[in-house]
Coordinates of C-alpha atoms in Angstrom, one line a residue:
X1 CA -22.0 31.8 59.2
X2 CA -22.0 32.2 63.1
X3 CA -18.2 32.1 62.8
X4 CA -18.0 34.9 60.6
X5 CA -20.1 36.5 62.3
X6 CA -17.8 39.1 64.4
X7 CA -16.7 39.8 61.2
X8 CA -18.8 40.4 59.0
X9 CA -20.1 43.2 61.9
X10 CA -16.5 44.5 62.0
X11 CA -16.6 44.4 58.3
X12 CA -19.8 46.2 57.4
X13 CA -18.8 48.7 60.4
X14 CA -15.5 49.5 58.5
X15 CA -17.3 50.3 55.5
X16 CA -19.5 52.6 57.3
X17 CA -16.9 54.3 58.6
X18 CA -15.1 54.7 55.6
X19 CA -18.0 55.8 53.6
X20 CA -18.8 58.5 56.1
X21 CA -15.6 59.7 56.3
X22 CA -15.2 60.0 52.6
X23 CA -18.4 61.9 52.9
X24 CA -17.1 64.6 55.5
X25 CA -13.5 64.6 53.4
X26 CA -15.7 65.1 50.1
X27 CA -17.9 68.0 51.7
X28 CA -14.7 69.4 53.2
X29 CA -12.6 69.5 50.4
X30 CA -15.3 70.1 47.3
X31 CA -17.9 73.2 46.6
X32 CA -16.2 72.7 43.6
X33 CA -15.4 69.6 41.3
X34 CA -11.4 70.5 41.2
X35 CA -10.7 69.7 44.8
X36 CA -7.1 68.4 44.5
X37 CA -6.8 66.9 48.1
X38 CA -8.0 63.7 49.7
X39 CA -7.2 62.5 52.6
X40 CA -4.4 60.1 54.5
X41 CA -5.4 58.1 57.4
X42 CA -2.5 55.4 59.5
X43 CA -3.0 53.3 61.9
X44 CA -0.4 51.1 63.5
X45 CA -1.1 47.3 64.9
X46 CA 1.5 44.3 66.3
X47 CA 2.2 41.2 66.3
X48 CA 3.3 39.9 69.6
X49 CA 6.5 39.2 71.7
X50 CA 7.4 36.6 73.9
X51 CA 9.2 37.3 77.3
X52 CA 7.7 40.9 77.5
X53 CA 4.5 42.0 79.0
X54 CA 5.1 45.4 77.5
X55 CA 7.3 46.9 74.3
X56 CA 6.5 50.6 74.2
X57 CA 7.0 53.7 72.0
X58 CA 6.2 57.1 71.9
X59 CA 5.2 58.3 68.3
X60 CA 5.5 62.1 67.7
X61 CA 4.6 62.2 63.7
X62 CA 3.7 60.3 60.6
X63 CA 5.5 61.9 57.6
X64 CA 4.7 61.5 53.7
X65 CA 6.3 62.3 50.7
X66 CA 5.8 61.9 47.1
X67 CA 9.8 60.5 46.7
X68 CA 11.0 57.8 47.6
X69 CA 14.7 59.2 48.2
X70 CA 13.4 62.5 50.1
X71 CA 15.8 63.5 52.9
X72 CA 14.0 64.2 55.9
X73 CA 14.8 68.1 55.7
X74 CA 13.1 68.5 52.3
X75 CA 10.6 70.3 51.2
X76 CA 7.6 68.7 50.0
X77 CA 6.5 66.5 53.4
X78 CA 2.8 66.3 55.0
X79 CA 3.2 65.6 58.2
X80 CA 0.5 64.1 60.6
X81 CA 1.4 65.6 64.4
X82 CA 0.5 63.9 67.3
X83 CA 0.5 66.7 70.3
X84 CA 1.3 65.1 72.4
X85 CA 3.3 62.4 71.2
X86 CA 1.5 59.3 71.9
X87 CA 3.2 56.0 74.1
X88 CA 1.9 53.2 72.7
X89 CA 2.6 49.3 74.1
X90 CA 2.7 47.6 71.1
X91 CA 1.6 44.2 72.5
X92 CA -1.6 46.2 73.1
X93 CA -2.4 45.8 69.4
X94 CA -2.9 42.4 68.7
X95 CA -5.9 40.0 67.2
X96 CA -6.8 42.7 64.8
X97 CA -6.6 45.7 67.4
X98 CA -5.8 49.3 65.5
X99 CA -4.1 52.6 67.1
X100 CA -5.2 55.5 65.2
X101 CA -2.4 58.0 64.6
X102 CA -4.4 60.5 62.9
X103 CA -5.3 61.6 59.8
X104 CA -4.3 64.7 56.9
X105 CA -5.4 66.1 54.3
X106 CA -2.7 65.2 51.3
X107 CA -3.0 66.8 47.3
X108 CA -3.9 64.2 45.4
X109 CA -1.0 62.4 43.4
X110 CA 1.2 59.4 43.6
X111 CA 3.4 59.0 47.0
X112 CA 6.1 56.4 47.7
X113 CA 7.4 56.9 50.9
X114 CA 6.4 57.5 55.1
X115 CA 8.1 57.9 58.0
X116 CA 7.2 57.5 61.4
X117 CA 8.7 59.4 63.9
X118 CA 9.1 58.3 67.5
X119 CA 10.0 60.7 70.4
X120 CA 13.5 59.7 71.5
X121 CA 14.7 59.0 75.7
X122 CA 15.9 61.8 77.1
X123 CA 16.9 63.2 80.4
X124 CA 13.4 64.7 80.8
X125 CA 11.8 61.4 79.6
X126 CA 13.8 58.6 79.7
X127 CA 11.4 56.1 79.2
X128 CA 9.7 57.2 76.0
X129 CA 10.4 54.1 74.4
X130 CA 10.8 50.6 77.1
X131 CA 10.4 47.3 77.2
X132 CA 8.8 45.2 80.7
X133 CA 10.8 42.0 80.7
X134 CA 7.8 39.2 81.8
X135 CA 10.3 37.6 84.3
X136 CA 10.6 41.5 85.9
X137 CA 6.7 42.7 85.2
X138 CA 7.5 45.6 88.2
X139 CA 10.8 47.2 86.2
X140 CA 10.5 49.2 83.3
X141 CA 13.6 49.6 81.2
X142 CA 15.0 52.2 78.6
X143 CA 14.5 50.6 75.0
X144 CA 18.1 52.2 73.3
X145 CA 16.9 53.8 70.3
X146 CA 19.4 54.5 67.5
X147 CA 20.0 59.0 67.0
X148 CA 20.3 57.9 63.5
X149 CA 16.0 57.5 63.4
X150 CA 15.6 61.1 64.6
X151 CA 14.2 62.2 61.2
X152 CA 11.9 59.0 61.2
X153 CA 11.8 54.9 60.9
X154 CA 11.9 55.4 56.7
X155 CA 8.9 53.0 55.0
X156 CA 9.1 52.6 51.2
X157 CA 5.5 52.1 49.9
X158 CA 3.5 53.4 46.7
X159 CA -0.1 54.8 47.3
X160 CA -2.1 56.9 45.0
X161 CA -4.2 59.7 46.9
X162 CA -7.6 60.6 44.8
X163 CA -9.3 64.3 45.0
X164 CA -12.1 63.5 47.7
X165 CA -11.2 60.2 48.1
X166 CA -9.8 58.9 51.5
X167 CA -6.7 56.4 51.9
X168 CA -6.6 54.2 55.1
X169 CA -3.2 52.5 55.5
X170 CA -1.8 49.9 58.7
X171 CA 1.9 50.0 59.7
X172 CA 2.6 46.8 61.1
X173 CA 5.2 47.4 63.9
X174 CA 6.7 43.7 64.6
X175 CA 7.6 44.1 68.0
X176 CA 9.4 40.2 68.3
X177 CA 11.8 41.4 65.4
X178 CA 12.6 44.9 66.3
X179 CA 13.6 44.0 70.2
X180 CA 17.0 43.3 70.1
X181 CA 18.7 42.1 73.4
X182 CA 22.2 43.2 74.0
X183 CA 25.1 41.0 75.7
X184 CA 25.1 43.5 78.0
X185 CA 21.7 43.5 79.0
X186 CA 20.1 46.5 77.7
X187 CA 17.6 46.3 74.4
X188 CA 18.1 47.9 71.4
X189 CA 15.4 48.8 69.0
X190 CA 15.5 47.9 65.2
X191 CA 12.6 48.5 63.6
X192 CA 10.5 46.1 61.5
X193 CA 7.6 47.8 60.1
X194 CA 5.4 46.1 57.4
X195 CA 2.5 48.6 56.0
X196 CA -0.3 45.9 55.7
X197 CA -4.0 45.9 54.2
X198 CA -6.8 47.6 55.9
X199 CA -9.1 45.0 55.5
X200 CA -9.3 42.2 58.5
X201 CA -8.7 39.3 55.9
X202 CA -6.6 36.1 57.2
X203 CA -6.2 33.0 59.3
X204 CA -8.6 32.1 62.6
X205 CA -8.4 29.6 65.0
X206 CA -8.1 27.8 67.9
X207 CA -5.2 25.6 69.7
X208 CA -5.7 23.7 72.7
X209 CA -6.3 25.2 76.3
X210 CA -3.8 22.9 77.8
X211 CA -1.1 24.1 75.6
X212 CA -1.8 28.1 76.5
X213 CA 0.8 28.1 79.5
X214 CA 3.5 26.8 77.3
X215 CA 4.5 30.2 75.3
X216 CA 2.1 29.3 72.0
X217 CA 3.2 31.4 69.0
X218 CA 1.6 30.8 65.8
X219 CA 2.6 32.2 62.5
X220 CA 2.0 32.5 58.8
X221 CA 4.9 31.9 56.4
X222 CA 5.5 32.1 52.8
X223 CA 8.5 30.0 51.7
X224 CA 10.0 29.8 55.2
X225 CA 9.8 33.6 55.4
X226 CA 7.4 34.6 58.6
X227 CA 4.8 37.0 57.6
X228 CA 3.2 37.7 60.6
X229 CA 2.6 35.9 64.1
X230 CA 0.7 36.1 67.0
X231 CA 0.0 34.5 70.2
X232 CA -3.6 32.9 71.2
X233 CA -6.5 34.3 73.6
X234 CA -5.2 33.2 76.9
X235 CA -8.7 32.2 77.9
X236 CA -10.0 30.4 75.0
X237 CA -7.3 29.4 73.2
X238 CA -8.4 31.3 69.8
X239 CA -5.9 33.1 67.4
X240 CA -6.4 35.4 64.9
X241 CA -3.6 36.8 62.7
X242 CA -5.2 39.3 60.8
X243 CA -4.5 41.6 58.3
X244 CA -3.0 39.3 55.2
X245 CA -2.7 40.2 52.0
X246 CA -4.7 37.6 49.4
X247 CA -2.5 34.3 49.1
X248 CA -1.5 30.7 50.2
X249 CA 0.0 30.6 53.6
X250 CA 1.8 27.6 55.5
X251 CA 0.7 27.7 58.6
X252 CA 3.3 27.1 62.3
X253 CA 2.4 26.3 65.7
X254 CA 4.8 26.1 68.3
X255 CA 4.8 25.5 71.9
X256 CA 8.0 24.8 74.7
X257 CA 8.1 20.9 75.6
X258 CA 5.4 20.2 72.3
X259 CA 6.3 19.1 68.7
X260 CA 5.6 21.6 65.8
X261 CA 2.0 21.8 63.9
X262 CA 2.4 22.8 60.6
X263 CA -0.7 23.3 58.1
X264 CA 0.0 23.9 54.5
X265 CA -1.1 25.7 51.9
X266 CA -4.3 27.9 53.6
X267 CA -5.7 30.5 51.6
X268 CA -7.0 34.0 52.2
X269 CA -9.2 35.1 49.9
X270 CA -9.8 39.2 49.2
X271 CA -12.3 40.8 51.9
X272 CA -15.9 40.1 50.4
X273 CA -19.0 40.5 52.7
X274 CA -19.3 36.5 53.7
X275 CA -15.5 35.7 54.3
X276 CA -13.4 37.7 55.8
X277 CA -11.2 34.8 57.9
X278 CA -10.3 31.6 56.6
X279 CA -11.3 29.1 59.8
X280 CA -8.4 26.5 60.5
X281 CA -9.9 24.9 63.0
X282 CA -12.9 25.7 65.9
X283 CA -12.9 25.6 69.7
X284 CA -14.5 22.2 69.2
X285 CA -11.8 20.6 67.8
X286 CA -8.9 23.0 68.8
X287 CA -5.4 21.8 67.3
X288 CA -3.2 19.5 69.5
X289 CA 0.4 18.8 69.5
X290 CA 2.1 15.7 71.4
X291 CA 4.6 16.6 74.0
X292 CA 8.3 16.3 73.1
X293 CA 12.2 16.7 74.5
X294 CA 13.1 20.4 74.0
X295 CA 17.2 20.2 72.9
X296 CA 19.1 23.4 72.2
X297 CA 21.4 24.7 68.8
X298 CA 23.7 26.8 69.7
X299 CA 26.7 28.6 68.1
X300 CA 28.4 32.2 66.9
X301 CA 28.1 34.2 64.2
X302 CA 30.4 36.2 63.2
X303 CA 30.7 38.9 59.5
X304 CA 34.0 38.8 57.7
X305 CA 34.7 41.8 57.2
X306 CA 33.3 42.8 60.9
X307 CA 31.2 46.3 59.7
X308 CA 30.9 49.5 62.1
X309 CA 27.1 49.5 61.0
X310 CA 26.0 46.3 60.8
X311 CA 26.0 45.2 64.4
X312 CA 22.7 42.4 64.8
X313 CA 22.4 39.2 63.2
X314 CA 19.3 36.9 62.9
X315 CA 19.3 33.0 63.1
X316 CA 16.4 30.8 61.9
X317 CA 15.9 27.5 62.5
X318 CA 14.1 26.0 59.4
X319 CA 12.8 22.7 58.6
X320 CA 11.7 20.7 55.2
X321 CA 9.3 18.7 55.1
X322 CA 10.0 15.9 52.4
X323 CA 7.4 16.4 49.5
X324 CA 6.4 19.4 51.6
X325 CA 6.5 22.7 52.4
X326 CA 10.1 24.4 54.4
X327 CA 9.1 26.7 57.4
X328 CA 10.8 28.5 60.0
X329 CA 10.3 26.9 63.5
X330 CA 11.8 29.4 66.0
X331 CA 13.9 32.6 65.2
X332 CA 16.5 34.6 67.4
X333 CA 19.3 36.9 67.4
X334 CA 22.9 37.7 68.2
X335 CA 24.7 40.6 69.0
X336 CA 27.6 41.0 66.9
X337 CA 29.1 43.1 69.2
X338 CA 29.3 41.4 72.1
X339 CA 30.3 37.5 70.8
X340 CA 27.5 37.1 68.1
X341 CA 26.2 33.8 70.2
X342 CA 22.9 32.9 69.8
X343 CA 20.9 29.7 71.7
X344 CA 17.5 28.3 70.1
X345 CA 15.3 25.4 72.0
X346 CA 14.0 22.8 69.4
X347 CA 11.4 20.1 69.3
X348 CA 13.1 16.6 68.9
X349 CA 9.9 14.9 68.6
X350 CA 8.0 14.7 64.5
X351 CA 6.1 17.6 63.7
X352 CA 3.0 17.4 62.5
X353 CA 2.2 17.9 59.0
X354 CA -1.3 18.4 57.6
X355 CA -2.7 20.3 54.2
X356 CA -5.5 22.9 54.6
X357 CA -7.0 20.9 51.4
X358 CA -10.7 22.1 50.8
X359 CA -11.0 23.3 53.8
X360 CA -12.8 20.5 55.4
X361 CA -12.6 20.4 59.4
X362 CA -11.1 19.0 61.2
X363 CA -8.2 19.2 59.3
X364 CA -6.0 16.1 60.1
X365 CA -2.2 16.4 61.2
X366 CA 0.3 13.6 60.9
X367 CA 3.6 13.1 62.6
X368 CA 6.6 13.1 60.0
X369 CA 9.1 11.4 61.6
X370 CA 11.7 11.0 58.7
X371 CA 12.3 15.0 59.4
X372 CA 11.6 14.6 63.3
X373 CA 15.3 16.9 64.9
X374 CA 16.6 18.1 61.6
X375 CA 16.7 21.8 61.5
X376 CA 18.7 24.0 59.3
X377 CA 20.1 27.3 61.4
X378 CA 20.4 29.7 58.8
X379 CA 22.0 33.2 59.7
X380 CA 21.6 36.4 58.4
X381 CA 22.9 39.7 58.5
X382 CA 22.1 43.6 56.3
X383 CA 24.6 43.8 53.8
X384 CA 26.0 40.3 54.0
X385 CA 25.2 36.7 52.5
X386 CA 23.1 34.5 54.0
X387 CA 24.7 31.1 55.5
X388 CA 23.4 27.7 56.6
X389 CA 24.4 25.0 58.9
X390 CA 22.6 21.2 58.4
X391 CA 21.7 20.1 62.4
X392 CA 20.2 17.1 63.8
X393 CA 19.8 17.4 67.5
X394 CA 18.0 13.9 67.4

């Protein structure tokens, strides 16, 4: 119980806050029982990115519509202004931390898509969006944004609005996936927004204080596929990725010159009032992982036919665990249009392997050296099949 604590606080707080917004929204919007409207409210949180100390945008609007295939000049959008627009560093919002964009009164009804809309450089303002490299904290640099998200970054997702009733959604902006470095040294942004649950349900921990200088990133996966990461408190070593929808996780700890720490299989449970987080391990016992040779994989990717459109590729490097679960280790990309290369630094030493099982702490993690350098790079690319190359940089 004194783990939970925090949470439980944050937790009841939340509902308090909820309930007496509903209240004002009810008042507001009722004198009569036929009120059609309720009331939208968006947030917007992060997961971090390593080698920047700041990724920023400037949002302008939030925009709703009841269609999913709505151009942005058509009638029917609710728009939520910010005036002004609002820069926002996204590594900021980490560990559970919430931006409020604002809120609007919607009809009540059925609604499938958003957009948010970012203010875009100009001559006036050529810094709206940036990135601060961590290896140049005292230069900040234009983040190229595409003219082609002018009417908004579109966001399929179904929510009903209920007369009197308010709606609280979380736009996850994943600022390690949506930096893109270019061969020419500029950064291009491609947004990866997840819209996430409100409630501060998923994975806490702790790792080691003597790993914390080494670039710790831990995530949870589904089937290999990252579902959101973050990085630990630099102090004390405790992470929390937060905001998971109910479901089994796997998950991966990684760390430059340190073998992999994988746990499987930890559940997160729907918000109740005594368990919000699922605890993975405490600062007691914080998780350890053995020092190891870092060795690179290296390589080009390349689209046949080469596409006009279709100018960033992702490579993952993934490993299997026999009789296990397969997760991806580290993940990077490569600008088709200036060679496609790509470079990842692996562990060679065994990763460590352990099952969330009942929960019991501390949970024990187990070298697996019969996997220990073997990585598949797997390479991806919109509009385009997926490939895979087997690599052992034992």
């Amino acid at each position: 119980m004194r783990k939970h604590k925090k949470y439980i606080t944050l937790w009841f707080i939340a509902l308090l806050i909820v309930s007496l917004s509903g209240c004002g929204s009810s008042s507001s919007n009722s004198g009569s029982s036929g009120s059609k409207n309720g009331i939208l409210s968006v947030s917007l949180t992060d997961a971090p990115a390593s080698g920047f100390d700041a990724v920023n945008v400037t949002v302008s609007e939030v925009r709703v519509h009841k269609s999913a295939t709505a151009s942005g000049n058509a009638a029917g959008w609710s728009d939520i202004t910010l005036n002004p627009p609002q820069k926002i560093n996204l590594l900021d919002l980490t560990n559970g931390v919430l931006e409020s964009l604002g809120q609007t009164s919607l009809p009540a009804g059925h609604y499938t898509q958003l957009r948010l809309v970012l203010s875009m450089n100009t001559g006036t303002n050529p810094l709206a969006n940036s990135v601060v490299l961590s290896s140049d904290p005292n230069t900040e640099r234009p983040l190229i944004t595409p003219s082609a998200m002018q009417s908004g970054i579109k966001l399929i997702h179904e929510f009903d609005v209920a007369p009197g009733q308010r709606v609280d959604l979380v736009l996850d902006f994943d600022a390690l996936k949506s930096i893109v470095s270019l061969g020419n040294g500029g950064y291009l942004l491609k947004p990866v927004i997840h819209i996430v649950p409100t409630a501060l349900t998923g994975i806490d921990g702790f790792v080691d204080t003597s790993l914390l200088g080494d670039n710790v990133m831990v995530s949870s996966e589904v089937s290999g596929t990252v579902v959101r990461s973050t990085v630990p408190d630099p102090q004390t070593g405790e992470f929390i990725i937060d905001h998971l929808a109910p479901g089994s996780y796997d998950l991966v700890i990684t760390a430059d010159g340190h073998a992999t720490a994988v746990i499987a299989g930890v559940p997160v449970s729907a918000a109740t009032s005594t368990a919000l987080m699922t605890m993975v391990s405490t600062s007691a016992e914080p998780i350890s992982m053995p020092t190891s040779t870092m060795h690179n994989i290296s390589g080009t990717v390349m689209t046949s036919p080469t596409s006009s459109t279709t100018t960033i590729a992702s490579v993952a490097s993934l490993q299997t665990f026999t009789g296990g679960p397969t997760v991806t280790v580290k993940s990077t990309t490569a600008d088709l249009t200036s060679g496609g290369t790509y470079t990842i630094a692996l562990p060679v030493a065994a990763p460590l392997l352990g099952q969330y099982g009942t929960g019991t702490l501390p949970i024990a993690l187990t070298p697996q050296p019969d996997v220990a350098g073997k990585y598949t790079a797997e390479a991806s690319a919109d509009g385009y099949q997926s490939q895979s190359v087997e690599v052992d940089i034992s």
